[in-house]
């Protein structure tokens, strides 16, 4: 499955957001900046769970960088690598590339240790990635597909997949 127009525009937006210094390429330092901002926003700096989140975030960059064959990806290289490693592989691509990051975020957020995200925890996540709390409330209602009042890692990975495939407009990886 190749990226269509909406998928490509979502990847272009993701590229723009990850290019934290605006130099037209994404590199490991851009991912480090975003990971550190999220960790700080979640109040997890200096914790093992914060370190795990940083590690998996950087592993996601490393995988995309290897696929692109360069440590500095321009927009075209990033879109090609993301399509190759994530989009074209469907559920398996999202689970293997994005899944560890979502799991690490849930691990940081999950105050009660149930392995899922409550509406309050979702609001904290959205604030950490620079989105408005009311957006979190609406997103939570849309994403709680099984009606449990909690979001599983699988529901969150599916939501990120659906966002990048143009099936929803909830940017869970924000900024």
mmCIF file of C-alpha atoms in Angstrom:
data_model
loop_
_atom_site.group_PDB
_atom_site.id
_atom_site.type_symbol
_atom_site.label_atom_id
_atom_site.label_comp_id
_atom_site.label_asym_id
_atom_site.label_seq_id
_atom_site.Cartn_x
_atom_site.Cartn_y
_atom_site.Cartn_z
ATOM 1 C CA UNK A 1 0.000 0.000 0.000
ATOM 2 C CA UNK A 2 1.580 3.267 -1.109
ATOM 3 C CA UNK A 3 0.811 6.542 0.605
ATOM 4 C CA UNK A 4 -2.092 8.418 -1.001
ATOM 5 C CA UNK A 5 -2.580 12.182 -1.077
ATOM 6 C CA UNK A 6 -4.004 12.516 2.450
ATOM 7 C CA UNK A 7 -1.438 10.099 3.884
ATOM 8 C CA UNK A 8 1.381 12.040 2.195
ATOM 9 C CA UNK A 9 0.093 15.343 3.550
ATOM 10 C CA UNK A 10 -0.055 13.815 7.048
ATOM 11 C CA UNK A 11 3.537 12.627 6.651
ATOM 12 C CA UNK A 12 4.556 16.073 5.391
ATOM 13 C CA UNK A 13 2.981 17.606 8.500
ATOM 14 C CA UNK A 14 4.770 15.032 10.677
ATOM 15 C CA UNK A 15 8.038 15.958 8.948
ATOM 16 C CA UNK A 16 7.444 19.660 9.603
ATOM 17 C CA UNK A 17 6.718 18.989 13.268
ATOM 18 C CA UNK A 18 9.761 16.768 13.721
ATOM 19 C CA UNK A 19 12.064 19.261 12.002
ATOM 20 C CA UNK A 20 12.351 21.118 15.307
ATOM 21 C CA UNK A 21 15.101 23.471 14.154
ATOM 22 C CA UNK A 22 13.441 24.183 10.788
ATOM 23 C CA UNK A 23 16.528 23.374 8.719
ATOM 24 C CA UNK A 24 14.670 21.228 6.180
ATOM 25 C CA UNK A 25 15.980 17.887 7.431
ATOM 26 C CA UNK A 26 15.159 15.686 10.367
ATOM 27 C CA UNK A 27 17.959 14.117 12.258
ATOM 28 C CA UNK A 28 18.429 12.392 15.564
ATOM 29 C CA UNK A 29 18.763 15.716 17.423
ATOM 30 C CA UNK A 30 15.256 16.708 16.260
ATOM 31 C CA UNK A 31 13.857 13.507 17.771
ATOM 32 C CA UNK A 32 15.902 14.056 20.938
ATOM 33 C CA UNK A 33 14.391 17.532 21.286
ATOM 34 C CA UNK A 34 10.835 16.296 20.856
ATOM 35 C CA UNK A 35 11.331 13.301 23.147
ATOM 36 C CA UNK A 36 12.829 15.513 25.848
ATOM 37 C CA UNK A 37 9.984 18.044 25.486
ATOM 38 C CA UNK A 38 7.371 15.297 25.878
ATOM 39 C CA UNK A 39 9.195 13.734 28.821
ATOM 40 C CA UNK A 40 9.414 17.122 30.524
ATOM 41 C CA UNK A 41 5.768 17.845 29.733
ATOM 42 C CA UNK A 42 4.788 14.545 31.337
ATOM 43 C CA UNK A 43 6.976 15.225 34.378
ATOM 44 C CA UNK A 44 9.032 12.101 33.717
ATOM 45 C CA UNK A 45 12.513 13.598 33.385
ATOM 46 C CA UNK A 46 15.091 11.609 35.335
ATOM 47 C CA UNK A 47 12.812 8.571 35.702
ATOM 48 C CA UNK A 48 13.287 5.088 34.265
ATOM 49 C CA UNK A 49 10.001 5.433 32.350
ATOM 50 C CA UNK A 50 11.153 8.755 30.909
ATOM 51 C CA UNK A 51 14.453 7.177 29.856
ATOM 52 C CA UNK A 52 12.555 4.314 28.206
ATOM 53 C CA UNK A 53 10.373 6.790 26.301
ATOM 54 C CA UNK A 54 13.445 8.637 25.068
ATOM 55 C CA UNK A 55 15.115 5.382 24.030
ATOM 56 C CA UNK A 56 12.145 4.107 21.984
ATOM 57 C CA UNK A 57 11.587 7.525 20.418
ATOM 58 C CA UNK A 58 15.190 7.549 19.223
ATOM 59 C CA UNK A 59 14.889 3.929 18.070
ATOM 60 C CA UNK A 60 11.990 5.044 15.860
ATOM 61 C CA UNK A 61 14.261 7.670 14.295
ATOM 62 C CA UNK A 62 17.067 5.132 13.872
ATOM 63 C CA UNK A 63 14.761 2.736 12.040
ATOM 64 C CA UNK A 64 13.520 5.428 9.667
ATOM 65 C CA UNK A 65 17.044 6.740 9.159
ATOM 66 C CA UNK A 66 18.335 3.258 8.280
ATOM 67 C CA UNK A 67 15.468 2.810 5.804
ATOM 68 C CA UNK A 68 16.333 6.170 4.231
ATOM 69 C CA UNK A 69 20.033 5.295 4.176
ATOM 70 C CA UNK A 70 21.018 8.626 5.746
ATOM 71 C CA UNK A 71 21.301 10.202 9.205
ATOM 72 C CA UNK A 72 19.634 13.388 7.882
ATOM 73 C CA UNK A 73 16.363 12.922 6.035
ATOM 74 C CA UNK A 74 14.878 15.601 3.845
ATOM 75 C CA UNK A 75 11.112 15.579 3.409
ATOM 76 C CA UNK A 76 11.165 13.224 0.414
ATOM 77 C CA UNK A 77 13.503 10.767 2.113
ATOM 78 C CA UNK A 78 11.414 10.822 5.282
ATOM 79 C CA UNK A 79 8.159 10.213 3.396
ATOM 80 C CA UNK A 80 9.742 7.366 1.457
ATOM 81 C CA UNK A 81 11.159 5.770 4.639
ATOM 82 C CA UNK A 82 7.890 6.213 6.566
ATOM 83 C CA UNK A 83 5.950 4.719 3.685
ATOM 84 C CA UNK A 84 8.369 1.802 3.439
ATOM 85 C CA UNK A 85 8.592 1.056 7.161
ATOM 86 C CA UNK A 86 5.114 2.020 8.375
ATOM 87 C CA UNK A 87 2.384 2.881 5.846
ATOM 88 C CA UNK A 88 3.005 0.078 3.327
ATOM 89 C CA UNK A 89 3.113 -2.524 6.104
ATOM 90 C CA UNK A 90 -0.308 -1.562 7.476
ATOM 91 C CA UNK A 91 -1.121 -2.715 10.988
ATOM 92 C CA UNK A 92 2.213 -4.526 11.333
ATOM 93 C CA UNK A 93 4.173 -1.403 10.377
ATOM 94 C CA UNK A 94 2.359 0.793 12.861
ATOM 95 C CA UNK A 95 2.646 -1.847 15.591
ATOM 96 C CA UNK A 96 6.379 -2.366 15.115
ATOM 97 C CA UNK A 97 7.493 1.233 14.478
ATOM 98 C CA UNK A 98 4.966 3.392 16.338
ATOM 99 C CA UNK A 99 3.801 0.809 18.885
ATOM 100 C CA UNK A 100 6.840 0.926 21.185
ATOM 101 C CA UNK A 101 6.560 4.724 21.428
ATOM 102 C CA UNK A 102 2.842 4.554 22.260
ATOM 103 C CA UNK A 103 3.549 1.832 24.840
ATOM 104 C CA UNK A 104 6.290 3.946 26.445
ATOM 105 C CA UNK A 105 3.990 6.989 26.583
ATOM 106 C CA UNK A 106 1.266 4.870 28.193
ATOM 107 C CA UNK A 107 3.821 3.544 30.688
ATOM 108 C CA UNK A 108 4.651 7.125 31.722
ATOM 109 C CA UNK A 109 1.008 8.231 31.856
ATOM 110 C CA UNK A 110 -0.456 5.169 33.531
ATOM 111 C CA UNK A 111 -0.674 6.343 37.133
ATOM 112 C CA UNK A 112 -2.779 3.425 38.363
ATOM 113 C CA UNK A 113 -0.783 0.710 36.578
ATOM 114 C CA UNK A 114 -3.682 -0.808 34.630
ATOM 115 C CA UNK A 115 -1.863 -0.538 31.279
ATOM 116 C CA UNK A 116 -4.432 1.848 29.823
ATOM 117 C CA UNK A 117 -5.009 5.597 29.548
ATOM 118 C CA UNK A 118 -7.865 7.318 31.352
ATOM 119 C CA UNK A 119 -9.426 10.558 30.167
ATOM 120 C CA UNK A 120 -7.386 12.494 32.760
ATOM 121 C CA UNK A 121 -4.179 10.813 31.597
ATOM 122 C CA UNK A 122 -5.072 11.575 27.957
ATOM 123 C CA UNK A 123 -5.437 15.253 28.849
ATOM 124 C CA UNK A 124 -1.963 15.197 30.409
ATOM 125 C CA UNK A 125 -0.560 13.625 27.215
ATOM 126 C CA UNK A 126 -2.211 16.217 24.990
ATOM 127 C CA UNK A 127 -0.923 19.073 27.137
ATOM 128 C CA UNK A 128 2.605 17.591 26.926
ATOM 129 C CA UNK A 129 2.472 17.538 23.115
ATOM 130 C CA UNK A 130 1.103 21.060 22.899
ATOM 131 C CA UNK A 131 -2.587 20.378 22.238
ATOM 132 C CA UNK A 132 -5.545 21.904 24.062
ATOM 133 C CA UNK A 133 -7.172 19.904 26.902
ATOM 134 C CA UNK A 134 -10.632 20.169 25.317
ATOM 135 C CA UNK A 135 -9.193 18.446 22.239
ATOM 136 C CA UNK A 136 -8.149 15.579 24.522
ATOM 137 C CA UNK A 137 -11.688 15.209 25.857
ATOM 138 C CA UNK A 138 -13.180 15.001 22.372
ATOM 139 C CA UNK A 139 -10.408 12.704 21.163
ATOM 140 C CA UNK A 140 -10.902 10.411 24.123
ATOM 141 C CA UNK A 141 -14.610 10.046 23.394
ATOM 142 C CA UNK A 142 -13.892 9.272 19.727
ATOM 143 C CA UNK A 143 -11.105 6.805 20.477
ATOM 144 C CA UNK A 144 -12.779 4.819 23.233
ATOM 145 C CA UNK A 145 -14.090 2.365 20.662
ATOM 146 C CA UNK A 146 -14.965 -0.335 23.178
ATOM 147 C CA UNK A 147 -16.678 2.079 25.597
ATOM 148 C CA UNK A 148 -14.617 1.091 28.638
ATOM 149 C CA UNK A 149 -13.654 4.624 29.617
ATOM 150 C CA UNK A 150 -10.007 3.635 29.136
ATOM 151 C CA UNK A 151 -7.794 3.510 26.052
ATOM 152 C CA UNK A 152 -5.600 0.500 25.441
ATOM 153 C CA UNK A 153 -2.270 0.641 23.658
ATOM 154 C CA UNK A 154 -3.940 -1.148 20.741
ATOM 155 C CA UNK A 155 -6.686 1.492 20.502
ATOM 156 C CA UNK A 156 -4.041 4.229 20.539
ATOM 157 C CA UNK A 157 -1.885 2.568 17.877
ATOM 158 C CA UNK A 158 -5.000 2.102 15.748
ATOM 159 C CA UNK A 159 -5.829 5.793 16.222
ATOM 160 C CA UNK A 160 -2.349 6.880 15.098
ATOM 161 C CA UNK A 161 -2.634 4.541 12.106
ATOM 162 C CA UNK A 162 -6.065 5.893 11.224
ATOM 163 C CA UNK A 163 -4.797 9.470 11.525
ATOM 164 C CA UNK A 164 -1.948 8.830 9.113
ATOM 165 C CA UNK A 165 -4.255 6.976 6.733
ATOM 166 C CA UNK A 166 -6.691 9.904 6.782
ATOM 167 C CA UNK A 167 -9.450 8.048 8.636
ATOM 168 C CA UNK A 168 -9.524 10.398 11.643
ATOM 169 C CA UNK A 169 -8.193 13.857 12.449
ATOM 170 C CA UNK A 170 -6.814 13.192 15.943
ATOM 171 C CA UNK A 171 -3.041 13.962 15.919
ATOM 172 C CA UNK A 172 -1.919 11.857 18.898
ATOM 173 C CA UNK A 173 1.753 12.509 18.257
ATOM 174 C CA UNK A 174 1.111 16.286 18.139
ATOM 175 C CA UNK A 175 3.342 19.375 18.415
#
